[in-house]
mmCIF file of C-alpha atoms in Angstrom:
data_model
loop_
_atom_site.group_PDB
_atom_site.id
_atom_site.type_symbol
_atom_site.label_atom_id
_atom_site.label_comp_id
_atom_site.label_asym_id
_atom_site.label_seq_id
_atom_site.Cartn_x
_atom_site.Cartn_y
_atom_site.Cartn_z
ATOM 1 C CA MET A 21 21.976 99.345 113.792
ATOM 2 C CA SER A 22 22.535 95.884 114.813
ATOM 3 C CA HIS A 23 23.893 95.268 118.188
ATOM 4 C CA MET A 24 26.758 93.505 116.605
ATOM 5 C CA SER A 25 27.833 96.556 114.432
ATOM 6 C CA VAL A 26 27.438 98.693 117.548
ATOM 7 C CA GLU A 27 29.890 96.387 119.629
ATOM 8 C CA ARG A 28 32.235 96.075 116.474
ATOM 9 C CA ASN A 29 32.522 100.141 116.371
ATOM 10 C CA ARG A 30 32.825 100.134 120.149
ATOM 11 C CA ARG A 31 35.995 97.707 120.019
ATOM 12 C CA LYS A 32 37.211 99.662 117.012
ATOM 13 C CA GLN A 33 37.218 103.037 119.121
ATOM 14 C CA MET A 34 38.683 101.167 121.648
ATOM 15 C CA ASN A 35 41.750 99.845 120.120
ATOM 16 C CA GLU A 36 42.161 103.387 118.321
ATOM 17 C CA ASN A 37 42.156 105.057 121.556
ATOM 18 C CA LEU A 38 44.679 102.335 123.060
ATOM 19 C CA LYS A 39 47.022 103.039 119.950
ATOM 20 C CA VAL A 40 47.083 106.725 121.033
ATOM 21 C CA LEU A 41 47.729 106.104 124.164
ATOM 22 C CA ARG A 42 50.475 103.887 123.582
ATOM 23 C CA SER A 43 52.066 106.309 121.284
ATOM 24 C CA LEU A 44 51.727 108.853 123.814
ATOM 25 C CA THR A 45 53.526 106.975 126.515
ATOM 26 C CA PRO A 46 57.271 106.382 126.974
ATOM 27 C CA CYS A 47 57.900 102.777 125.577
ATOM 28 C CA PHE A 48 59.499 101.637 128.906
ATOM 29 C CA TYR A 49 56.206 101.882 130.609
ATOM 30 C CA VAL A 50 54.315 99.641 128.020
ATOM 31 C CA LYS A 51 56.141 96.422 128.110
ATOM 32 C CA ARG A 52 53.720 94.401 126.158
ATOM 33 C CA GLY A 53 51.018 95.133 123.713
ATOM 34 C CA ASP A 54 47.848 94.064 125.330
ATOM 35 C CA GLN A 55 45.200 96.337 126.994
ATOM 36 C CA ALA A 56 46.010 95.654 130.507
ATOM 37 C CA SER A 57 49.794 96.154 130.149
ATOM 38 C CA ILE A 58 48.982 99.714 127.863
ATOM 39 C CA ILE A 59 46.364 100.877 130.503
ATOM 40 C CA GLY A 60 48.918 99.756 133.510
ATOM 41 C CA GLY A 61 51.641 101.663 131.684
ATOM 42 C CA VAL A 62 49.678 104.822 130.710
ATOM 43 C CA VAL A 63 48.219 104.690 134.749
ATOM 44 C CA GLU A 64 52.130 104.562 135.957
ATOM 45 C CA PHE A 65 53.087 107.296 133.512
ATOM 46 C CA ILE A 66 50.273 109.370 134.909
ATOM 47 C CA LYS A 67 50.917 108.899 138.446
ATOM 48 C CA GLU A 68 54.972 109.871 137.802
ATOM 49 C CA LEU A 69 53.776 112.910 135.721
ATOM 50 C CA HIS A 70 51.520 113.975 138.655
ATOM 51 C CA GLN A 71 54.510 113.523 141.174
ATOM 52 C CA VAL A 72 56.660 115.685 139.085
ATOM 53 C CA LEU A 73 53.856 118.248 138.960
ATOM 54 C CA GLN A 74 53.544 118.420 142.562
ATOM 55 C CA SER A 75 57.208 118.343 143.225
ATOM 56 C CA LEU A 76 57.751 121.574 140.535
ATOM 57 C CA GLU A 77 54.488 123.347 142.098
ATOM 58 C CA SER A 78 56.222 122.895 145.617
ATOM 59 C CA LYS A 79 59.545 124.034 144.471
ATOM 60 C CA LYS A 80 57.874 127.170 142.962
ATOM 61 C CA ARG A 81 55.891 127.682 145.914
ATOM 62 C CA ARG A 82 59.140 127.277 148.037
ATOM 63 C CA LYS A 83 60.921 129.659 145.520
ATOM 64 C CA SER A 84 58.474 132.714 145.693
ATOM 65 C CA LEU A 85 58.422 132.281 149.563
ATOM 66 C CA SER A 86 62.240 132.287 149.657
ATOM 67 C CA PRO A 87 64.300 135.756 149.017
ATOM 68 C CA GLY A 88 67.529 133.905 148.920
ATOM 69 C CA ARG A 89 68.710 132.154 145.858
ATOM 70 C CA SER A 90 67.506 128.602 145.637
ATOM 71 C CA PRO A 91 69.304 125.851 143.810
ATOM 72 C CA ARG A 92 68.080 125.532 140.378
ATOM 73 C CA PRO A 93 66.359 122.612 139.356
ATOM 74 C CA LEU A 94 66.863 120.216 136.078
ATOM 75 C CA GLN A 95 66.260 122.810 133.323
ATOM 76 C CA ALA A 96 68.179 124.156 130.502
ATOM 77 C CA ILE A 97 70.327 126.722 131.451
ATOM 78 C CA ALA A 98 72.958 126.170 128.489
ATOM 79 C CA THR A 99 75.111 129.498 128.021
ATOM 80 C CA PRO A 100 78.689 129.304 126.989
ATOM 81 C CA PRO A 101 81.620 129.647 129.111
ATOM 82 C CA PRO A 102 83.915 132.759 128.152
ATOM 83 C CA ASP A 103 87.100 130.875 126.990
ATOM 84 C CA GLY A 104 86.800 127.373 128.450
ATOM 85 C CA PRO A 105 87.566 124.205 126.612
ATOM 86 C CA LEU A 106 84.222 122.886 127.024
ATOM 87 C CA GLY A 107 81.521 124.510 124.469
ATOM 88 C CA PHE A 108 77.892 124.282 125.266
ATOM 89 C CA GLU A 109 74.967 125.084 123.247
ATOM 90 C CA ASN A 110 71.283 125.058 123.635
ATOM 91 C CA VAL A 111 69.625 121.858 122.365
ATOM 92 C CA ASN A 112 66.142 122.989 123.057
ATOM 93 C CA GLU A 113 64.104 124.826 125.705
ATOM 94 C CA LEU A 114 64.694 121.183 127.969
ATOM 95 C CA GLY A 115 68.012 120.263 127.361
ATOM 96 C CA ALA A 116 71.951 121.192 127.141
ATOM 97 C CA CYS A 117 75.264 119.574 125.329
ATOM 98 C CA CYS A 118 78.651 120.028 126.398
ATOM 99 C CA ASN A 119 81.050 119.355 124.071
ATOM 100 C CA SER A 120 84.850 118.568 123.973
ATOM 101 C CA PRO A 121 87.489 117.376 121.752
ATOM 102 C CA ILE A 122 87.008 113.832 123.793
ATOM 103 C CA ALA A 123 83.191 113.486 124.038
ATOM 104 C CA ASP A 124 79.953 114.643 123.400
ATOM 105 C CA VAL A 125 77.500 115.066 125.941
ATOM 106 C CA GLU A 126 73.714 115.582 125.555
ATOM 107 C CA ALA A 127 71.064 115.499 128.122
ATOM 108 C CA LYS A 128 67.529 116.446 127.465
ATOM 109 C CA ILE A 129 64.473 116.192 129.753
ATOM 110 C CA CYS A 130 61.827 114.073 128.389
ATOM 111 C CA GLY A 131 58.485 113.956 130.635
ATOM 112 C CA PRO A 132 59.775 112.684 134.281
ATOM 113 C CA ASN A 133 63.080 111.549 132.757
ATOM 114 C CA VAL A 134 66.272 112.556 131.247
ATOM 115 C CA VAL A 135 67.530 111.122 128.120
ATOM 116 C CA LEU A 136 71.591 111.377 128.111
ATOM 117 C CA LYS A 137 73.657 110.448 125.366
ATOM 118 C CA THR A 138 77.505 110.409 124.809
ATOM 119 C CA VAL A 139 79.694 110.000 121.991
ATOM 120 C CA SER A 140 83.302 109.347 122.589
ATOM 121 C CA ARG A 141 86.136 106.980 121.316
ATOM 122 C CA GLN A 142 85.848 103.646 123.051
ATOM 123 C CA ILE A 143 87.689 104.240 126.491
ATOM 124 C CA PRO A 144 87.742 101.253 128.800
ATOM 125 C CA GLY A 145 85.942 101.755 131.915
ATOM 126 C CA GLN A 146 84.305 104.775 130.868
ATOM 127 C CA ILE A 147 80.802 103.333 131.354
ATOM 128 C CA VAL A 148 81.392 102.567 134.759
ATOM 129 C CA LYS A 149 82.451 106.152 135.205
ATOM 130 C CA ILE A 150 79.406 107.471 134.025
ATOM 131 C CA ILE A 151 76.984 105.263 135.911
ATOM 132 C CA THR A 152 78.875 105.978 138.979
ATOM 133 C CA ILE A 153 78.426 109.459 138.625
ATOM 134 C CA LEU A 154 74.905 109.044 137.738
ATOM 135 C CA GLU A 155 74.090 106.673 141.005
ATOM 136 C CA SER A 156 76.016 109.431 143.192
ATOM 137 C CA LEU A 157 73.686 111.978 141.921
ATOM 138 C CA SER A 158 70.748 109.715 142.845
ATOM 139 C CA PHE A 159 69.530 109.219 139.421
ATOM 140 C CA GLU A 160 68.043 106.043 139.077
ATOM 141 C CA ILE A 161 69.017 104.334 135.345
ATOM 142 C CA LEU A 162 65.715 103.068 133.965
ATOM 143 C CA HIS A 163 67.357 101.998 130.574
ATOM 144 C CA LEU A 164 70.832 101.651 128.872
ATOM 145 C CA ASN A 165 71.688 101.254 125.136
ATOM 146 C CA ILE A 166 75.372 100.959 123.723
ATOM 147 C CA SER A 167 76.174 101.306 120.046
ATOM 148 C CA SER A 168 79.566 101.092 118.483
ATOM 149 C CA THR A 169 81.271 101.767 115.459
ATOM 150 C CA ASP A 170 84.833 101.331 114.752
ATOM 151 C CA ASP A 171 86.611 103.136 117.592
ATOM 152 C CA ASN A 172 83.423 105.453 118.574
ATOM 153 C CA VAL A 173 80.864 104.278 121.118
ATOM 154 C CA LEU A 174 77.215 105.884 121.775
ATOM 155 C CA TYR A 175 75.899 105.767 125.097
ATOM 156 C CA SER A 176 72.357 106.273 125.489
ATOM 157 C CA PHE A 177 70.632 106.478 128.741
ATOM 158 C CA VAL A 178 67.011 107.219 130.180
ATOM 159 C CA ILE A 179 67.154 108.050 133.834
ATOM 160 C CA LYS A 180 64.810 108.948 136.248
ATOM 161 C CA ILE A 181 64.756 112.187 137.740
ATOM 162 C CA GLY A 182 64.245 112.427 141.687
ATOM 163 C CA LEU A 183 61.896 114.789 143.436
ATOM 164 C CA GLU A 184 64.526 116.295 145.089
ATOM 165 C CA CYS A 185 66.792 116.878 142.062
ATOM 166 C CA GLN A 186 68.260 120.067 142.486
ATOM 167 C CA LEU A 187 70.816 119.801 139.237
ATOM 168 C CA SER A 188 70.412 121.410 136.282
ATOM 169 C CA VAL A 189 70.583 119.943 132.940
ATOM 170 C CA GLU A 190 73.960 121.727 132.186
ATOM 171 C CA ASP A 191 75.368 120.661 135.414
ATOM 172 C CA LEU A 192 74.407 117.095 134.680
ATOM 173 C CA ALA A 193 76.009 117.093 131.139
ATOM 174 C CA LEU A 194 79.219 119.079 132.699
ATOM 175 C CA LYS A 195 79.547 116.240 135.218
ATOM 176 C CA VAL A 196 79.387 113.450 132.837
ATOM 177 C CA GLN A 197 81.572 115.584 130.426
ATOM 178 C CA GLN A 198 84.264 115.697 133.263
ATOM 179 C CA SER A 199 84.308 111.924 133.500
ATOM 180 C CA PHE A 200 85.496 111.786 130.355
ATOM 181 C CA SER A 201 88.347 114.583 130.851
ATOM 182 C CA TYR A 202 89.307 112.569 133.928
ATOM 183 C CA VAL A 203 89.462 109.212 132.391
ATOM 184 C CA ASN A 204 91.689 110.873 129.281
ATOM 185 C CA SER A 205 94.061 112.778 131.764
ATOM 186 C CA HIS A 206 95.100 109.381 133.657
ATOM 187 C CA GLU A 207 95.557 106.952 130.843
#
């Protein structure tokens, strides 16, 4: 094989591997499509995954050493309340839903982040209420998308899980759901 064909094959493999890396990395880590941005985004993603892994291992060690009940970290624990007005359902092993006549709220763990979605009728000031709750719980909002049709609105958040977060996915969905109830009862 000539030097040119060897180099062409090397570049082809590099480009294919970069495509795979980009597809495995959440989009908000890779801002542009150039090689340096893709590799930089992948490095940041791996660093965050490593931090989450260390945090989980540390919590696991503390839990095994502690005889008492420790707070639940972000995880799926979605069980229906006995006769409450809110309905919970398991989304999958990494998420929970909290639905009511006012709004549907879904929270799912996605890597080192949580994807939070709400669907409701348009309520003035509701987005501010949700952001305030997320900030009070020490979540960092990485991305927010707002979509609306007629009288309904969908808020989609990508929020960063703090290393010291002790809130379950179910509790997060419930706290956001309660913000809708609060707004609705005070209109």
